[in-house]
Amino acid sequence: MLMSRLLAPTLREVPAEAEIPSHRLMLRAGLIRKSASGIYTYLPLGLKVLQKIMQIIREEMNAAGGQELLLPIIQPAELWFATGRWDDYGAEMFKLKDRHDRQFCLGPTHEEIITALAKAEISSYRQMPLLLYQIQNKYRDEIRPRFGVIRGREFIMKDLYSFDQDEAGLEESYRKMYDAYTRIFTRCGLDTRPVDADPGAIGGSGTHEFMVLADSGEAELVICQSCDYAANVEIAPAAACPGTGEEPRPMEAVETPAMHTVDQVTEFLQVPASKLIKTLLYLADGQPVAVLVRGDHECNEVKLKRYLGCTTLELADEATIAEVSQGPKGFTGPVGLQVRLIADHSVMNMTNAVTGANRKDTHLINVNPGRDFTTEEVADLRVVTVEDPCPKCQGKLQLCRGIEVGQVFKLGTKYSAALKATFTDENGEERPIVMGCYGIGVSRTMAAIIEQNYDEDGIIWPMSVAPYQVVIVPIKYNEEEQRAVADELERNLTAAGISVVLDDRDERPGVKFKDADLIGFPIRITIGPKGLAAGNVEISRRDGSFREDVKLEQATEVVVNLVQEAMGALEPK
Ligand code: ATP
Ligand code: MG
């Protein structure tokens, strides 16, 4: 490929709208262009990278026994009514009507469609296990599209669905996918970490997210410094904190004029935040519930939502607070509160605590759970902290951030039961198919690879996903000898199965080097008059691990070896 013919519009300026390195570099290197918020065009170099990633995914999915198919993007609403997700998905779903006023959506995911297919096509246990996958655009009207293709509204996903007779079969399919994901990300040059996660709106039981550790990640994770425990903060369990063993004192009301935040109250009363009980009023599917957590803890709404089994959860408005607590916002407390009360388990171990009195400018001190208020509903409802021990080995936890590039779910029979996708088992009995689903964000993976592979000059593509493996840069392509050498190297390398760009542009060498570094071709061959006089070209690797003058006759072989070596280093162990 000649650089002069390639549509690779590199930018020198840093685009103002891009907040994180991968987004900036994808724009600057001419990989993508924005069409609308969260909607992008992939330019030729960007598409090449995507195709490489998709090829790796296809190879691993096929090796694991997956069969590729292609499901429709436009999906009839009826299927989504049947599973209840037409409403659950809410505003994130792009909905549309046809000319006959029938409702459809642009697929945000494909469980419904594929389960309907399974219902029609699978009738016997003999047809399973079955693994079906596709690579296709997904549509989600994300509330906050950002970071370029990391959170798009149109994005590319690989989604595989497994169909098994029973739980044991599902376990086997799940393990196959888990292993395949590990291989895929390694081959893409990504360092990922599988973490325990929340199944969210998809439902089902077990699930892992594959996270790329990066400061720009939107997901908050805890990882153990001693063992392999890693979990999304959304789900990481937090043990009940032990009590202090103090003697309970008599409860008293105290004046706390205009003190309605934890900080104000604790400073005013000269007590640590761990002495305070926060009372949070929520509306869960429209019904008020009060949630108690210690003042220094944070309520974990994902855990709370799971505990309640509700679809919507929001903090109550001031009118609801006034109605339920008979007092103003900031002074709500559990004593005498007439509403469903749920306590985080650390709260029940507290003694002589401070709470709101459900009265303006008043708090209660020496409140003792069990004595002054009580509830049967006690659960782990808070966000884990680094003070908490690792749930697996009691070691020290560390907080970090991650980009979720993939997720594997055990769905069980949630969708097959709702859509009546059954099969006849060995004993002639009809049972729902046991399903799993497994997604990889293909376009997000491309950005995540950049987040882990760049420097101040640009992208450093891993060999396996580079748009081209080699760039040949003659200092002056118009000069006859340089041109002859460049052309010959291009021919030889192409014949050896290596993808090459030849920078034939009539630009200053500095411009060509800058573009080569920005786009991030893994290997550069530089051809200049000085080197040629000695019969040499310079071969260097973008990651800085190799830079040598090489005899012209050996150049092809050296490059082929470097490519093979780099590919070998990305092979899963
Ligand atoms: P997130 O929590 O980041 O919103 P999700 O849990 O909604 O993701 P899944 O439904 O599990 O995502 O989709 C499978 C994969 O698709 C994710 O692991 C992620 O890599 C990718 N993905 C999800 N949403 C987006 C998006 N808006 N833009 C790009 N990729 C996405
Ligand atoms: Mg997810």
Coordinates of C-alpha atoms and ligand atoms in Angstrom, one line a residue:
M1 CA 0.0 0.0 0.0
L2 CA 1.3 3.5 -0.9
M3 CA 0.9 6.1 1.8
S4 CA 0.0 8.7 -0.8
R5 CA -3.0 6.6 -1.7
L6 CA -4.1 5.8 1.8
L7 CA -6.9 7.7 3.4
A8 CA -5.2 8.2 6.7
P9 CA -5.8 11.9 7.7
T10 CA -3.5 12.4 10.7
L11 CA -4.0 15.4 12.9
R12 CA -1.2 17.4 14.6
E13 CA -3.5 19.1 17.0
V14 CA -5.0 17.4 20.0
P15 CA -8.8 17.3 19.4
A16 CA -10.4 19.3 22.2
E17 CA -13.4 17.0 22.7
A18 CA -11.3 13.9 23.4
E19 CA -10.7 13.3 27.1
I20 CA -8.7 10.1 27.1
P21 CA -5.6 8.9 25.2
S22 CA -7.3 6.3 23.0
H23 CA -9.9 8.7 21.9
R24 CA -7.4 11.4 21.1
L25 CA -5.1 9.0 19.3
M26 CA -7.8 7.3 17.3
L27 CA -8.8 10.8 16.0
R28 CA -5.2 12.0 15.5
A29 CA -4.0 8.8 13.8
G30 CA -7.0 9.0 11.3
L31 CA -8.7 5.8 12.5
I32 CA -12.1 7.2 13.2
R33 CA -14.2 10.3 12.6
K34 CA -17.3 11.3 14.6
S35 CA -20.6 11.4 12.8
A36 CA -22.9 12.2 15.7
S37 CA -22.6 11.7 19.5
G38 CA -21.5 8.2 20.1
I39 CA -21.6 7.3 16.4
Y40 CA -18.5 6.9 14.4
T41 CA -17.1 6.2 10.9
Y42 CA -14.2 3.8 10.8
L43 CA -11.6 5.0 8.3
P44 CA -9.5 2.4 6.4
L45 CA -6.8 2.1 9.1
G46 CA -9.4 1.8 11.9
L47 CA -11.3 -0.8 9.9
K48 CA -8.2 -2.8 9.4
V49 CA -7.6 -3.0 13.1
L50 CA -11.2 -4.0 13.7
Q51 CA -10.9 -6.7 11.1
K52 CA -7.8 -8.1 12.8
I53 CA -9.6 -8.2 16.1
M54 CA -12.6 -9.8 14.5
Q55 CA -10.4 -12.4 12.9
I56 CA -8.8 -13.4 16.2
I57 CA -12.3 -13.6 17.8
R58 CA -13.6 -15.7 14.9
E59 CA -10.7 -18.1 15.1
E60 CA -11.2 -18.6 18.9
M61 CA -15.0 -18.9 18.7
N62 CA -14.7 -21.4 15.9
A63 CA -12.0 -23.4 17.8
A64 CA -14.3 -23.5 20.8
G65 CA -17.1 -25.0 18.6
G66 CA -19.0 -21.9 17.9
Q67 CA -20.9 -21.4 14.6
E68 CA -21.3 -18.0 13.1
L69 CA -24.6 -16.7 12.0
L70 CA -26.1 -13.2 11.5
L71 CA -29.2 -12.1 13.3
P72 CA -31.3 -9.1 12.3
I73 CA -30.6 -5.6 13.7
I74 CA -34.3 -4.7 13.5
Q75 CA -36.2 -6.7 16.1
P76 CA -40.0 -7.0 16.6
A77 CA -41.2 -5.6 19.9
E78 CA -43.3 -8.7 20.7
L79 CA -40.3 -10.7 21.7
W80 CA -39.2 -8.0 24.1
F81 CA -42.7 -7.8 25.6
A82 CA -42.6 -11.5 26.3
T83 CA -39.4 -11.2 28.4
G84 CA -40.4 -7.9 30.0
R85 CA -37.4 -6.1 28.7
W86 CA -39.1 -3.7 26.4
D87 CA -39.7 -1.6 29.5
D88 CA -36.7 -2.7 31.5
Y89 CA -34.3 -1.5 28.9
G90 CA -36.0 1.9 29.1
A91 CA -34.7 4.9 27.3
E92 CA -31.5 3.1 26.3
M93 CA -33.4 1.3 23.6
F94 CA -33.8 2.8 20.1
K95 CA -37.4 2.2 19.3
L96 CA -39.1 2.6 15.9
K97 CA -42.3 2.0 14.1
D98 CA -42.9 0.7 10.6
R99 CA -45.4 2.1 8.1
H100 CA -48.1 -0.2 9.6
D101 CA -47.4 1.2 13.0
R102 CA -45.8 -2.0 14.3
Q103 CA -43.1 -1.5 16.9
F104 CA -39.5 -2.5 16.6
C105 CA -36.2 -1.8 18.2
L106 CA -32.7 -1.6 17.0
G107 CA -31.1 -4.6 18.8
P108 CA -29.2 -3.5 21.9
T109 CA -28.4 -7.2 22.4
H110 CA -29.9 -10.4 20.9
E111 CA -31.0 -12.8 23.7
E112 CA -34.7 -12.5 22.6
I113 CA -34.1 -13.0 18.9
I114 CA -31.8 -16.0 19.4
T115 CA -34.1 -17.6 21.9
A116 CA -36.9 -17.4 19.5
L117 CA -34.7 -19.0 16.9
A118 CA -33.7 -21.8 19.4
K119 CA -37.4 -22.3 20.1
A120 CA -38.1 -22.9 16.4
E121 CA -35.1 -25.0 15.6
I122 CA -34.1 -27.0 18.7
S123 CA -36.4 -29.7 19.7
S124 CA -34.2 -32.5 21.0
Y125 CA -31.3 -33.0 23.5
R126 CA -29.4 -34.5 20.6
Q127 CA -29.0 -31.0 19.1
M128 CA -27.0 -29.7 22.1
P129 CA -24.6 -28.3 23.1
L130 CA -25.0 -25.6 20.5
L131 CA -22.9 -22.5 20.4
L132 CA -24.0 -19.7 18.0
Y133 CA -22.4 -16.3 17.5
Q134 CA -22.4 -13.2 15.4
I135 CA -20.3 -10.1 15.1
Q136 CA -22.6 -7.1 14.4
N137 CA -23.5 -3.6 15.3
K138 CA -25.5 -3.0 18.5
Y139 CA -27.6 0.1 19.3
R140 CA -27.9 1.6 22.7
D141 CA -29.0 5.2 23.3
E142 CA -26.5 5.6 26.1
I143 CA -27.2 8.4 28.5
R144 CA -23.6 9.5 28.4
P145 CA -21.8 8.5 25.2
R146 CA -18.2 9.3 25.7
F147 CA -14.5 8.4 25.2
G148 CA -15.0 7.8 21.5
V149 CA -15.8 4.2 20.7
I150 CA -15.5 3.1 24.3
R151 CA -19.1 4.1 25.0
G152 CA -20.8 4.5 21.7
R153 CA -24.4 4.5 20.8
E154 CA -23.7 2.3 17.7
F155 CA -20.9 -0.2 18.4
I156 CA -19.7 -3.5 17.3
M157 CA -20.1 -6.6 19.5
K158 CA -19.4 -10.3 19.2
D159 CA -22.2 -12.1 21.0
L160 CA -22.3 -15.8 21.4
Y161 CA -25.2 -17.8 22.9
S162 CA -24.8 -21.3 24.3
F163 CA -27.7 -23.8 24.5
D164 CA -27.4 -26.8 26.8
Q165 CA -29.6 -29.5 28.3
D166 CA -28.7 -28.8 31.9
E167 CA -26.5 -26.9 34.3
A168 CA -23.6 -29.2 33.8
G169 CA -23.6 -28.5 30.1
L170 CA -23.8 -24.8 30.8
E171 CA -20.8 -25.0 33.1
E172 CA -18.9 -26.6 30.3
S173 CA -19.9 -24.0 27.7
Y174 CA -19.1 -21.2 30.2
R175 CA -15.7 -22.6 30.8
K176 CA -15.0 -22.9 27.1
M177 CA -15.9 -19.3 26.5
Y178 CA -14.0 -18.1 29.6
D179 CA -10.9 -19.8 28.2
A180 CA -11.5 -18.5 24.7
Y181 CA -11.8 -14.9 26.0
T182 CA -8.6 -15.3 27.9
R183 CA -6.9 -16.4 24.6
I184 CA -8.5 -13.7 22.5
F185 CA -7.4 -10.8 24.7
T186 CA -3.9 -12.2 25.1
R187 CA -3.6 -12.5 21.3
C188 CA -4.8 -8.9 21.0
G189 CA -1.9 -7.8 23.2
L190 CA -4.2 -6.9 26.1
D191 CA -3.6 -7.5 29.7
T192 CA -7.1 -8.3 31.1
R193 CA -8.4 -9.4 34.4
P194 CA -11.6 -11.5 34.8
V195 CA -13.7 -10.0 37.7
D196 CA -16.8 -11.1 39.5
A197 CA -19.7 -9.0 38.4
D198 CA -23.3 -8.1 38.6
P199 CA -25.6 -9.6 36.0
G200 CA -27.7 -6.4 35.8
A201 CA -30.6 -6.3 33.4
I202 CA -29.6 -9.4 31.5
G203 CA -30.3 -11.6 34.5
G204 CA -29.1 -15.1 35.3
S205 CA -26.7 -16.4 37.9
G206 CA -22.9 -16.4 37.5
T207 CA -21.0 -13.8 35.5
H208 CA -17.5 -12.5 34.9
E209 CA -16.4 -9.3 33.3
F210 CA -13.1 -9.1 31.5
M211 CA -11.4 -5.9 32.5
V212 CA -8.5 -3.9 31.0
L213 CA -6.9 -2.2 33.9
A214 CA -6.6 1.5 33.0
D215 CA -7.1 4.8 34.9
S216 CA -9.5 5.9 32.2
G217 CA -11.8 2.9 32.9
E218 CA -15.4 3.6 34.0
A219 CA -15.7 0.5 36.1
E220 CA -14.4 0.5 39.7
L221 CA -12.8 -2.7 40.8
V222 CA -11.2 -4.2 43.9
I223 CA -8.3 -6.5 43.5
C224 CA -6.5 -8.4 46.2
Q225 CA -2.9 -7.8 46.7
S226 CA -2.3 -11.3 47.9
C227 CA -4.6 -13.7 45.9
D228 CA -6.3 -13.7 42.6
Y229 CA -9.5 -12.2 43.9
A230 CA -10.9 -9.4 41.7
A231 CA -14.4 -8.0 41.6
N232 CA -16.4 -5.1 40.3
V233 CA -17.1 -2.8 43.2
E234 CA -20.8 -3.1 42.3
I235 CA -20.8 -6.6 43.6
A236 CA -17.7 -7.1 45.9
P237 CA -19.0 -8.3 49.3
A238 CA -18.3 -6.2 52.4
A239 CA -18.2 -8.0 55.7
A240 CA -20.1 -6.7 58.7
C241 CA -17.8 -4.4 60.8
P242 CA -17.5 -5.6 64.4
G243 CA -19.0 -3.4 67.2
T244 CA -16.9 -1.4 69.7
G245 CA -18.2 -3.3 72.7
E246 CA -19.3 -0.1 74.5
E247 CA -22.0 0.0 77.2
P248 CA -25.3 1.3 75.7
R249 CA -26.3 4.6 77.1
P250 CA -29.8 6.2 77.3
M251 CA -31.0 7.7 74.0
E252 CA -31.2 11.5 73.9
A253 CA -32.4 14.2 71.5
V254 CA -29.9 17.0 70.8
E255 CA -30.3 20.2 68.8
T256 CA -28.4 20.3 65.5
P257 CA -29.5 23.6 63.9
A258 CA -29.3 23.4 60.1
M259 CA -26.9 20.4 60.2
H260 CA -28.0 18.0 57.6
T261 CA -24.9 16.5 56.1
V262 CA -22.7 13.8 57.7
D263 CA -19.8 16.2 57.9
Q264 CA -21.8 18.9 59.5
V265 CA -23.3 16.6 62.1
T266 CA -20.1 14.8 63.0
E267 CA -18.1 18.0 63.3
F268 CA -20.8 19.7 65.4
L269 CA -21.2 16.7 67.7
Q270 CA -17.5 15.8 67.7
V271 CA -18.0 12.2 66.8
P272 CA -16.4 10.2 63.9
A273 CA -18.5 9.4 60.9
S274 CA -18.5 5.7 61.8
K275 CA -20.7 6.7 64.8
L276 CA -23.4 8.0 62.5
I277 CA -26.3 6.0 61.0
K278 CA -27.3 7.4 57.6
T279 CA -31.0 6.9 56.7
L280 CA -31.5 7.0 53.0
L281 CA -35.0 7.0 51.6
Y282 CA -35.4 5.4 48.2
L283 CA -38.3 4.7 45.9
A284 CA -38.1 1.1 44.7
D285 CA -40.5 0.6 41.8
G286 CA -42.3 3.6 43.3
Q287 CA -42.5 2.3 46.9
P288 CA -40.6 4.0 49.7
V289 CA -38.0 2.1 51.6
A290 CA -35.5 3.3 54.2
V291 CA -31.9 2.1 54.0
L292 CA -29.5 2.4 56.9
V293 CA -25.7 2.5 56.4
R294 CA -22.9 3.7 58.7
G295 CA -21.9 7.4 58.2
D296 CA -18.5 6.5 56.8
H297 CA -20.0 3.9 54.4
E298 CA -21.6 4.3 51.1
C299 CA -24.9 2.6 50.1
N300 CA -24.3 0.2 47.1
E301 CA -27.3 0.7 44.9
V302 CA -26.5 -2.4 42.8
K303 CA -26.6 -4.6 45.9
L304 CA -29.7 -2.8 47.1
K305 CA -31.4 -3.3 43.8
R306 CA -30.6 -7.0 43.8
Y307 CA -31.8 -7.3 47.4
L308 CA -35.1 -5.7 46.6
G309 CA -35.4 -7.4 43.2
C310 CA -36.8 -4.1 41.9
T311 CA -36.6 -2.6 38.4
T312 CA -36.3 1.0 39.2
L313 CA -34.5 2.6 42.2
E314 CA -34.1 6.3 42.9
L315 CA -33.5 8.5 45.9
A316 CA -36.8 9.8 47.2
D317 CA -37.7 13.4 46.5
E318 CA -38.2 15.9 49.4
A319 CA -42.0 15.6 49.3
T320 CA -41.8 11.8 49.8
I321 CA -39.2 12.3 52.6
A322 CA -41.5 14.8 54.4
E323 CA -44.5 12.5 54.0
V324 CA -42.7 9.3 55.2
S325 CA -40.5 10.8 58.0
Q326 CA -42.7 13.7 59.0
G327 CA -39.5 15.7 59.1
P328 CA -37.3 17.6 56.6
K329 CA -34.5 16.2 54.5
G330 CA -31.3 15.6 56.4
F331 CA -33.0 14.7 59.6
T332 CA -34.4 11.3 58.8
G333 CA -33.7 8.5 61.3
P334 CA -34.8 4.9 62.0
V335 CA -36.3 5.5 65.4
G336 CA -40.1 5.4 65.1
L337 CA -40.0 5.5 61.3
Q338 CA -43.1 4.0 59.7
V339 CA -41.7 2.5 56.5
R340 CA -40.0 -0.6 55.3
L341 CA -36.5 -0.5 57.0
I342 CA -33.5 -2.3 55.6
A343 CA -30.1 -2.1 57.4
D344 CA -26.6 -2.8 56.2
H345 CA -25.2 -5.5 58.5
S346 CA -22.5 -3.2 60.0
V347 CA -25.3 -0.9 61.3
M348 CA -26.7 -3.6 63.5
N349 CA -23.3 -3.9 65.4
M350 CA -23.2 -0.2 66.3
T351 CA -23.6 1.1 69.8
N352 CA -24.5 4.6 70.9
A353 CA -25.0 5.9 67.4
V354 CA -26.1 9.2 66.1
T355 CA -29.2 9.4 63.8
G356 CA -31.7 12.0 62.6
A357 CA -34.7 12.5 64.8
N358 CA -37.3 12.9 62.0
R359 CA -37.7 16.4 63.3
K360 CA -36.2 19.7 62.1
D361 CA -32.8 20.6 63.5
T362 CA -32.7 17.6 65.8
H363 CA -30.6 14.4 66.0
L364 CA -30.7 11.5 68.4
I365 CA -27.5 10.3 70.2
N366 CA -26.9 7.0 71.9
V367 CA -29.2 5.2 69.5
N368 CA -28.8 1.4 69.8
P369 CA -30.0 -0.8 67.1
G370 CA -32.1 -3.7 68.4
R371 CA -33.1 -1.5 71.4
D372 CA -34.3 1.8 69.9
F373 CA -35.3 0.4 66.5
T374 CA -35.2 -2.9 64.9
T375 CA -35.6 -4.7 61.5
E376 CA -35.6 -8.2 60.2
E377 CA -34.1 -7.0 57.0
V378 CA -30.4 -7.0 57.4
A379 CA -28.0 -7.5 54.5
D380 CA -24.7 -6.5 52.9
L381 CA -25.7 -3.2 51.3
R382 CA -22.6 -1.1 51.2
V383 CA -19.7 -0.3 48.9
V384 CA -16.6 -2.2 49.8
T385 CA -13.6 -0.1 50.9
V386 CA -9.8 -0.8 51.0
E387 CA -10.2 -1.1 54.8
D388 CA -12.3 -4.3 54.2
P389 CA -10.4 -7.6 54.1
C390 CA -10.3 -9.7 50.9
P391 CA -13.4 -11.9 51.0
K392 CA -11.3 -14.8 49.7
C393 CA -8.0 -14.7 51.7
Q394 CA -8.5 -11.8 54.2
G395 CA -5.6 -10.1 52.4
K396 CA -5.4 -6.4 51.6
L397 CA -7.6 -5.0 48.9
Q398 CA -6.7 -2.4 46.4
L399 CA -9.0 -0.2 44.3
C400 CA -8.5 0.3 40.6
R401 CA -10.3 1.2 37.5
G402 CA -11.0 -1.0 34.4
I403 CA -12.5 -0.9 30.9
E404 CA -14.9 -3.8 30.5
V405 CA -14.1 -5.4 27.2
G406 CA -16.1 -8.6 27.6
Q407 CA -18.6 -10.3 29.8
V408 CA -19.7 -13.9 30.1
F409 CA -23.1 -14.8 31.7
K410 CA -24.8 -17.9 32.8
L411 CA -28.4 -17.1 31.9
G412 CA -30.0 -20.4 32.9
T413 CA -33.6 -20.6 31.8
K414 CA -34.6 -17.0 32.1
Y415 CA -35.1 -16.4 28.4
S416 CA -36.0 -20.0 27.4
A417 CA -38.8 -20.1 30.0
A418 CA -40.1 -16.7 29.1
L419 CA -40.2 -17.5 25.4
K420 CA -41.0 -21.2 25.8
A421 CA -37.9 -22.5 24.1
T422 CA -38.0 -26.1 25.3
F423 CA -36.5 -29.4 24.2
T424 CA -37.3 -33.1 24.8
D425 CA -34.7 -34.8 27.0
E426 CA -33.5 -38.3 27.0
N427 CA -36.5 -39.5 29.0
G428 CA -38.9 -37.9 26.6
E429 CA -39.6 -35.0 29.0
E430 CA -40.0 -31.4 27.9
R431 CA -37.6 -29.0 29.6
P432 CA -36.5 -25.4 29.0
I433 CA -33.1 -25.0 27.3
V434 CA -30.3 -23.8 29.6
M435 CA -28.6 -20.8 28.1
G436 CA -25.5 -18.7 28.4
C437 CA -24.5 -15.5 26.6
Y438 CA -21.0 -14.1 26.0
G439 CA -20.2 -10.6 24.6
I440 CA -17.1 -8.8 23.5
G441 CA -17.1 -5.2 22.6
V442 CA -15.1 -5.3 19.5
S443 CA -14.8 -1.5 18.9
R444 CA -14.3 -0.9 22.6
T445 CA -11.5 -3.5 22.5
M446 CA -9.7 -1.5 19.8
A447 CA -9.7 1.6 22.1
A448 CA -8.7 -0.5 25.1
I449 CA -5.7 -1.9 23.2
I450 CA -4.6 1.7 22.6
E451 CA -5.1 2.6 26.3
Q452 CA -2.5 0.0 27.1
N453 CA -0.2 0.6 24.2
Y454 CA 0.8 4.2 23.5
D455 CA 3.5 6.8 24.3
E456 CA 3.7 10.5 23.8
D457 CA 4.4 10.0 20.1
G458 CA 1.4 7.9 19.3
I459 CA 0.0 4.4 19.2
I460 CA 2.2 1.3 19.6
W461 CA 0.1 -1.5 18.0
P462 CA 0.7 -5.0 19.1
M463 CA 1.8 -6.9 16.0
S464 CA -1.4 -9.1 15.9
V465 CA -3.8 -6.2 15.4
A466 CA -1.7 -3.5 13.7
P467 CA -3.3 -2.1 10.6
Y468 CA -0.1 -2.7 8.7
Q469 CA 2.9 -4.5 10.3
V470 CA 5.6 -2.6 8.6
V471 CA 6.1 0.9 7.2
I472 CA 8.9 1.6 4.8
V473 CA 10.1 5.2 4.9
P474 CA 12.6 6.3 2.2
I475 CA 14.0 9.7 3.1
K476 CA 13.5 10.8 -0.5
Y477 CA 11.4 8.4 -2.6
N478 CA 12.1 10.5 -5.7
E479 CA 15.7 9.5 -5.4
E480 CA 16.3 6.6 -7.8
E481 CA 18.3 4.3 -5.6
Q482 CA 16.1 4.8 -2.5
R483 CA 13.0 4.2 -4.6
A484 CA 14.4 1.0 -6.1
V485 CA 15.3 -0.4 -2.7
A486 CA 12.0 0.6 -1.2
D487 CA 10.0 -0.9 -4.0
E488 CA 12.0 -4.1 -3.8
L489 CA 11.6 -4.4 0.0
E490 CA 7.9 -3.9 -0.4
R491 CA 7.6 -6.7 -2.9
N492 CA 9.7 -9.1 -0.9
L493 CA 7.9 -8.5 2.4
T494 CA 4.5 -8.7 0.7
A495 CA 5.5 -12.0 -0.9
A496 CA 6.5 -13.2 2.6
G497 CA 3.0 -12.5 3.8
I498 CA 3.7 -9.3 5.7
S499 CA 1.4 -6.2 5.4
V500 CA 3.4 -3.1 4.3
V501 CA 2.8 0.6 3.8
L502 CA 5.4 2.4 1.7
D503 CA 5.6 6.1 2.5
D504 CA 6.1 7.4 -1.0
R505 CA 5.0 11.0 -0.2
D506 CA 7.1 14.0 -1.1
E507 CA 7.2 15.1 2.5
R508 CA 10.1 16.0 4.8
P509 CA 11.4 13.0 6.7
G510 CA 10.3 14.5 10.0
V511 CA 6.7 14.5 8.8
K512 CA 6.9 10.9 7.7
F513 CA 8.5 9.7 10.9
K514 CA 5.9 11.6 13.0
D515 CA 3.0 10.0 11.1
A516 CA 4.6 6.5 11.3
D517 CA 5.0 6.9 15.1
L518 CA 1.5 8.4 15.5
I519 CA -0.2 5.6 13.6
G520 CA 2.0 3.1 15.4
F521 CA 3.2 0.6 12.7
P522 CA 5.1 -1.9 14.8
I523 CA 8.2 -2.0 12.5
R524 CA 9.8 0.8 10.5
I525 CA 12.4 0.4 7.7
T526 CA 14.2 3.6 7.1
I527 CA 16.0 4.0 3.8
G528 CA 18.5 6.9 3.5
P529 CA 21.5 7.9 1.4
K530 CA 24.1 7.4 4.2
G531 CA 22.9 3.9 5.0
L532 CA 22.6 2.9 1.4
A533 CA 26.2 4.0 0.8
A534 CA 27.2 1.3 3.3
G535 CA 24.6 -1.1 1.8
N536 CA 22.4 -0.8 4.9
V537 CA 18.8 0.1 5.8
E538 CA 17.7 0.8 9.4
I539 CA 15.2 -1.4 11.0
S540 CA 13.5 -0.4 14.2
R541 CA 10.6 -1.4 16.3
R542 CA 8.0 1.2 17.4
D543 CA 8.2 -0.1 21.0
G544 CA 11.9 0.8 21.2
S545 CA 13.0 -2.8 21.7
F546 CA 15.0 -3.0 18.5
R547 CA 17.0 -0.6 16.2
E548 CA 19.7 -1.8 13.9
D549 CA 21.4 -1.1 10.6
V550 CA 20.9 -4.2 8.6
K551 CA 22.5 -5.3 5.3
L552 CA 20.0 -4.8 2.5
E553 CA 20.2 -8.5 1.5
Q554 CA 19.2 -9.5 5.1
A555 CA 16.5 -6.9 5.6
T556 CA 13.5 -9.0 4.6
E557 CA 14.7 -11.9 6.7
V558 CA 15.3 -9.7 9.8
V559 CA 11.8 -8.2 9.4
V560 CA 10.1 -11.5 9.0
N561 CA 11.9 -12.8 12.1
L562 CA 10.8 -9.7 14.1
V563 CA 7.2 -10.1 13.0
Q564 CA 7.2 -13.8 13.9
E565 CA 8.9 -13.2 17.2
A566 CA 6.3 -10.5 18.1
M567 CA 3.5 -12.7 17.1
G568 CA 4.9 -15.6 19.1
A569 CA 5.1 -13.4 22.2
L570 CA 1.3 -12.8 21.9
E571 CA 0.5 -16.6 21.8
P572 CA -1.4 -17.7 24.9
K573 CA 0.6 -19.9 27.2
Ligands
ATP1 P1 -21.2 -1.3 30.3 O1 -21.4 -1.8 31.7 O2 -19.9 -0.8 30.0 O3 -22.3 -0.4 29.9 P2 -22.7 -3.6 29.5 O4 -22.6 -4.4 30.7 O5 -23.9 -2.8 29.2 O6 -21.4 -2.6 29.4 P3 -22.9 -6.0 27.8 O7 -24.3 -5.9 27.6 O8 -22.3 -7.0 28.7 O9 -22.3 -4.5 28.2 O10 -22.1 -6.0 26.4 C1 -21.0 -6.8 26.1 C2 -19.8 -5.9 25.7 O11 -20.1 -4.9 24.8 C3 -19.3 -5.2 26.9 O12 -18.4 -6.0 27.7 C4 -18.5 -4.0 26.3 O13 -17.2 -4.4 25.9 C5 -19.3 -3.8 25.0 N1 -20.2 -2.6 25.2 C6 -21.3 -2.4 25.9 N2 -21.8 -1.2 25.8 C7 -21.0 -0.5 24.9 C8 -21.0 0.8 24.3 N3 -22.0 1.6 24.6 N4 -20.1 1.1 23.4 C9 -19.1 0.2 23.1 N5 -19.0 -1.0 23.6 C10 -20.0 -1.4 24.5
MG2 MG -21.6 -5.8 31.2

